[in-house]
Coordinates of C-alpha atoms and ligand atoms in Angstrom, one line a residue:
M1 CA 22.0 -5.7 -15.2
K2 CA 19.5 -8.0 -17.1
A3 CA 16.0 -6.8 -17.1
F4 CA 12.7 -8.3 -18.2
V5 CA 9.2 -6.7 -18.7
T6 CA 6.2 -9.1 -18.1
L7 CA 3.0 -8.7 -19.7
P8 CA -0.1 -10.6 -18.8
T9 CA -2.7 -10.3 -21.6
F10 CA -6.2 -11.4 -22.4
N11 CA -7.6 -10.0 -25.6
E12 CA -5.1 -7.1 -26.1
S13 CA -4.6 -7.4 -29.8
K14 CA -5.2 -3.9 -30.6
N15 CA -2.7 -2.9 -28.1
I16 CA 0.2 -5.4 -27.9
E17 CA 2.1 -4.4 -31.1
P18 CA 2.3 -0.7 -30.4
L19 CA 3.0 -1.4 -27.0
I20 CA 5.9 -3.8 -27.7
Q21 CA 7.1 -1.3 -30.3
E22 CA 7.1 1.6 -27.6
I23 CA 8.8 -0.6 -25.0
R24 CA 11.6 -1.4 -27.5
R25 CA 11.9 2.3 -28.3
Q26 CA 12.5 3.1 -24.7
V27 CA 14.7 0.1 -23.6
P28 CA 15.8 -1.5 -27.0
S29 CA 17.4 -4.7 -25.3
I30 CA 15.1 -5.4 -22.6
G31 CA 13.5 -8.9 -22.5
I32 CA 9.8 -9.0 -22.9
V33 CA 7.6 -12.0 -21.9
V34 CA 3.9 -12.1 -22.7
A35 CA 1.8 -14.4 -20.7
D36 CA -1.3 -14.9 -22.9
D37 CA -4.4 -17.1 -21.8
D38 CA -5.2 -18.1 -25.4
S39 CA -7.1 -14.8 -26.1
P40 CA -9.8 -15.5 -28.7
D41 CA -8.9 -12.1 -30.3
G42 CA -5.5 -13.7 -31.3
T43 CA -3.1 -11.5 -29.1
W44 CA -0.9 -14.5 -28.9
R45 CA -0.6 -15.0 -32.5
I46 CA 0.5 -11.2 -33.0
V47 CA 3.2 -11.8 -30.2
E48 CA 4.3 -15.2 -31.8
E49 CA 4.7 -13.2 -35.2
I50 CA 6.9 -10.4 -33.8
S51 CA 8.8 -12.8 -31.7
R52 CA 10.0 -14.5 -35.0
R53 CA 12.1 -11.3 -35.6
D54 CA 12.6 -10.2 -32.1
P55 CA 14.9 -12.7 -30.3
N56 CA 14.2 -10.9 -26.9
L57 CA 10.5 -11.3 -27.1
F58 CA 9.0 -14.4 -25.5
L59 CA 5.4 -15.8 -25.6
L60 CA 3.9 -18.1 -22.8
R61 CA 1.0 -19.4 -24.5
R62 CA -1.3 -20.8 -21.9
T63 CA -4.2 -22.9 -23.1
T64 CA -7.0 -21.9 -20.8
R65 CA -7.8 -18.9 -18.9
K66 CA -6.2 -19.2 -15.8
G67 CA -6.3 -15.6 -14.7
R68 CA -4.3 -12.4 -14.5
G69 CA -2.5 -13.5 -11.2
S70 CA -1.4 -17.0 -12.5
A71 CA -0.2 -15.4 -15.9
G72 CA 2.0 -12.9 -13.8
V73 CA 3.3 -15.8 -11.7
D74 CA 4.2 -17.7 -14.8
A75 CA 5.9 -14.5 -16.5
F76 CA 7.9 -13.9 -13.4
R77 CA 9.1 -17.5 -13.3
F78 CA 10.2 -17.4 -16.8
A79 CA 12.2 -14.1 -16.3
L80 CA 13.8 -15.8 -13.2
E81 CA 14.6 -18.8 -15.2
H82 CA 16.2 -16.5 -17.7
Q83 CA 18.7 -14.8 -15.2
A84 CA 16.8 -11.5 -14.9
D85 CA 18.2 -9.4 -12.2
V86 CA 15.3 -7.0 -12.3
I87 CA 11.7 -7.7 -13.3
I88 CA 9.1 -5.2 -14.5
E89 CA 5.3 -6.0 -14.4
M90 CA 2.9 -3.9 -16.3
D91 CA -0.4 -4.0 -18.0
A92 CA -0.7 -4.4 -21.7
D93 CA -3.3 -1.8 -22.4
F94 CA -1.4 1.4 -22.3
S95 CA -2.7 2.5 -19.1
H96 CA 1.0 2.1 -17.9
D97 CA 3.2 4.2 -20.2
P98 CA 6.3 2.6 -21.1
K99 CA 8.1 6.0 -20.8
Y100 CA 8.5 5.0 -17.0
I101 CA 10.3 1.9 -17.6
P102 CA 13.8 3.6 -17.5
L103 CA 12.8 5.6 -14.6
L104 CA 11.9 2.4 -12.8
L105 CA 15.3 0.8 -13.8
E106 CA 17.1 3.7 -12.3
R107 CA 15.1 3.7 -9.0
V108 CA 15.3 0.0 -8.3
R109 CA 19.3 0.6 -7.8
E110 CA 18.0 2.3 -4.5
C111 CA 15.2 0.0 -3.3
D112 CA 14.2 -3.7 -3.6
L113 CA 10.8 -2.9 -5.1
V114 CA 9.6 0.3 -7.0
I115 CA 5.9 0.9 -7.4
G116 CA 4.6 3.0 -10.1
S117 CA 2.3 5.1 -8.1
R118 CA -0.8 7.4 -8.8
A119 CA -1.1 8.3 -5.2
V120 CA 2.1 10.3 -4.6
A121 CA 2.9 14.0 -5.5
E122 CA 3.0 14.4 -9.2
G123 CA 1.4 11.0 -9.7
K124 CA -2.1 11.0 -11.2
D125 CA -5.0 8.8 -12.1
Q126 CA -6.3 10.3 -15.5
R127 CA -9.1 7.9 -16.2
R128 CA -12.4 9.5 -17.1
S129 CA -14.8 7.5 -14.8
A130 CA -14.9 9.2 -11.4
L131 CA -16.5 5.9 -10.2
R132 CA -13.2 3.7 -11.3
K133 CA -10.8 6.3 -9.6
W134 CA -12.9 6.2 -6.4
I135 CA -13.1 2.5 -6.4
T136 CA -9.2 2.3 -6.8
Q137 CA -8.7 4.8 -3.9
L138 CA -10.9 2.9 -1.7
S139 CA -9.6 -0.4 -2.4
S140 CA -6.1 0.9 -1.9
L141 CA -7.1 2.4 1.6
Y142 CA -8.8 -1.1 2.5
A143 CA -5.7 -2.9 1.6
R144 CA -3.4 -0.5 3.6
S145 CA -5.4 -0.5 6.8
I146 CA -6.0 -4.3 6.7
L147 CA -2.7 -5.3 5.7
G148 CA -0.5 -2.6 7.6
L149 CA 1.0 -1.4 4.5
T150 CA 2.6 2.0 4.1
V151 CA 2.5 2.3 0.5
R152 CA 0.1 4.9 -1.1
D153 CA -0.9 3.0 -4.2
C154 CA -1.3 -0.6 -3.2
N155 CA -3.3 -1.5 -6.3
S156 CA -0.6 -0.6 -8.9
G157 CA 0.3 -3.3 -11.2
Y158 CA 3.2 -1.3 -12.6
R159 CA 6.2 -2.3 -10.7
C160 CA 9.9 -3.2 -10.7
F161 CA 11.2 -6.0 -8.4
R162 CA 14.8 -7.0 -7.7
R163 CA 15.0 -10.6 -8.4
E164 CA 15.7 -11.3 -4.7
V165 CA 12.2 -10.1 -3.8
L166 CA 10.5 -12.7 -6.2
E167 CA 12.8 -15.4 -4.9
T168 CA 12.4 -14.7 -1.4
V169 CA 8.6 -14.4 -1.5
N170 CA 8.5 -17.7 -3.5
L171 CA 6.3 -17.8 -6.4
D172 CA 5.1 -21.6 -5.4
T173 CA 3.3 -20.2 -2.3
I174 CA 1.3 -17.6 -4.2
I175 CA -2.4 -18.1 -3.6
S176 CA -4.0 -15.6 -6.0
T177 CA -4.9 -16.5 -9.5
G178 CA -6.6 -13.1 -10.3
P179 CA -5.6 -9.5 -9.9
S180 CA -5.1 -9.8 -6.1
L181 CA -1.6 -11.1 -7.1
V182 CA -0.8 -7.3 -6.9
Q183 CA -1.7 -7.0 -3.3
E184 CA -0.5 -10.3 -2.2
L185 CA 3.0 -9.8 -3.5
L186 CA 3.2 -6.4 -2.0
F187 CA 2.1 -7.7 1.4
K188 CA 4.7 -10.4 1.2
A189 CA 7.5 -8.2 0.2
H190 CA 6.5 -5.8 3.1
L191 CA 6.5 -8.7 5.6
H192 CA 9.9 -10.0 4.5
G193 CA 11.3 -6.4 5.1
F194 CA 12.2 -5.5 1.7
S195 CA 12.5 -1.7 1.0
I196 CA 9.6 -0.3 -1.1
C197 CA 9.4 3.1 -2.8
E198 CA 6.9 4.9 -5.0
L199 CA 7.7 6.5 -8.3
P200 CA 5.0 9.0 -9.5
I201 CA 3.2 7.9 -12.8
V202 CA 0.3 9.2 -14.8
F203 CA -2.1 6.3 -15.1
T204 CA -4.3 6.7 -18.1
E205 CA -7.3 5.2 -19.6
R206 CA -6.9 1.9 -21.5
E207 CA -6.2 2.8 -25.1
A208 CA -8.2 0.0 -26.8
G209 CA -10.1 -3.2 -26.0
E210 CA -12.1 -3.9 -22.9
S211 CA -11.5 -4.0 -19.2
K212 CA -11.4 -7.3 -17.5
L213 CA -12.2 -6.0 -14.2
N214 CA -15.9 -6.7 -13.1
L215 CA -17.7 -6.7 -9.8
K216 CA -16.9 -10.4 -9.2
R217 CA -13.2 -10.0 -9.5
L218 CA -13.6 -6.7 -7.4
L219 CA -15.2 -8.7 -4.6
Q220 CA -12.8 -11.5 -4.9
G221 CA -9.9 -9.0 -4.4
F222 CA -11.6 -7.6 -1.2
L223 CA -11.9 -11.1 0.0
M224 CA -8.5 -12.2 -0.8
I225 CA -7.0 -9.1 1.3
L226 CA -9.0 -10.5 4.4
R227 CA -7.8 -14.1 3.7
L228 CA -4.1 -12.9 3.5
K229 CA -4.6 -11.2 6.8
V230 CA -6.2 -14.3 8.5
L231 CA -3.4 -16.4 7.1
H232 CA -0.6 -14.3 8.3
L233 CA -2.3 -14.2 11.8
L234 CA -2.4 -17.9 11.8
G235 CA 1.3 -18.1 10.9
R236 CA 0.4 -19.8 7.7
L237 CA 2.0 -17.6 5.1
N238 CA 5.5 -19.5 5.3
L239 CA 7.4 -16.6 6.5
P240 CA 10.8 -16.9 8.5
K241 CA 10.1 -16.8 12.3
D242 CA 11.5 -13.4 12.7
C243 CA 9.1 -11.7 10.2
Q244 CA 6.8 -9.4 12.4
R245 CA 3.2 -10.1 12.8
V246 CA 1.1 -7.0 11.8
Ligands
GTP1 N1 -3.1 -13.7 -19.2 C1 -4.1 -13.0 -18.7 N2 -4.2 -11.8 -18.5 C2 -5.3 -11.0 -18.1 C3 -6.2 -11.7 -17.5 N3 -7.1 -10.6 -17.2 C4 -6.6 -9.6 -17.4 N4 -5.3 -9.7 -18.0 C5 -4.4 -8.5 -18.4 O1 -4.1 -7.9 -17.2 C6 -3.9 -6.5 -17.3 C7 -4.8 -5.8 -16.5 O2 -6.2 -6.0 -16.9 P1 -7.3 -4.8 -17.2 O3 -8.5 -5.5 -17.9 O4 -6.6 -3.7 -17.9 O5 -7.7 -4.6 -15.7 P2 -7.5 -3.2 -14.9 O6 -6.3 -2.5 -15.4 O7 -7.8 -3.3 -13.5 O8 -8.8 -2.5 -15.6 P3 -9.0 -1.2 -16.6 O9 -8.6 0.0 -15.7 O10 -10.5 -0.9 -16.9 O11 -8.4 -1.5 -17.8 C8 -4.1 -6.3 -18.8 O12 -2.9 -6.6 -19.7 C9 -5.0 -7.7 -19.2 O13 -4.9 -8.0 -20.7 C10 -6.4 -13.1 -17.6 O14 -7.4 -13.6 -17.2 N5 -5.3 -13.8 -18.2
MG2 MG1 -6.2 -1.8 -17.5

């Protein structure tokens, strides 16, 4: 089974090298693709340098800041083109501990999409800010109720997809350019009837660098959920006829 880890990055120069090392320690031969938006802090340069001695590390250096979602899509495309059977997506700030990668790879044998979840038994959100935790819980509840999802942690960007999920969802039809890619893919995987399961993870504070989430992105995310719902009700999400309306 060929596996790839995709890492969208923007200004993660302090995290990226130790993160790649830790991923390598967990899964020595896994493919790693970093989709960087020309980070001013030179994240891409560090990746480029490491990739000279690591043949399974790839850099997608995008020349402008096109966003977290669009970086994710480009990285998924790269993994699919390189014959990945399973594709992991994770943040590059150490909130997502690479120790879960082997568990995700194990679990994806049983279901099509495995979510690293903070909201199931033994899962945890260990960030310091009560407000950030509360926002995450509230927006997950919002996505669940509007989109009719049963997953407990709809906001988790730490996941493992079987390639069929990304192929079927069709990356060309993705409308999110920002962080709402997480919910859009989840919604579409759900509508296509893929099996989705949750693996408990402990989610921690980013190790270094700054968060890119702000009020504007948060509101855009809330609006995107409504947009996805409306498009679905109008039958405009390019789904096969037998996919149920929710
Ligand atoms: N390529 C690219 N990556 C991005 C962009 N914005 C964020 N990222 C990456 O996406 C991942 C998640 O972003 P974070 O800033 O950690 O957002 P968050 O996890 O919701 O917020 P925190 O909990 O505060 O860290 C990180 O690896 C970022 O470097 C972007 O515009 N382009
Ligand atoms: Mg983060």
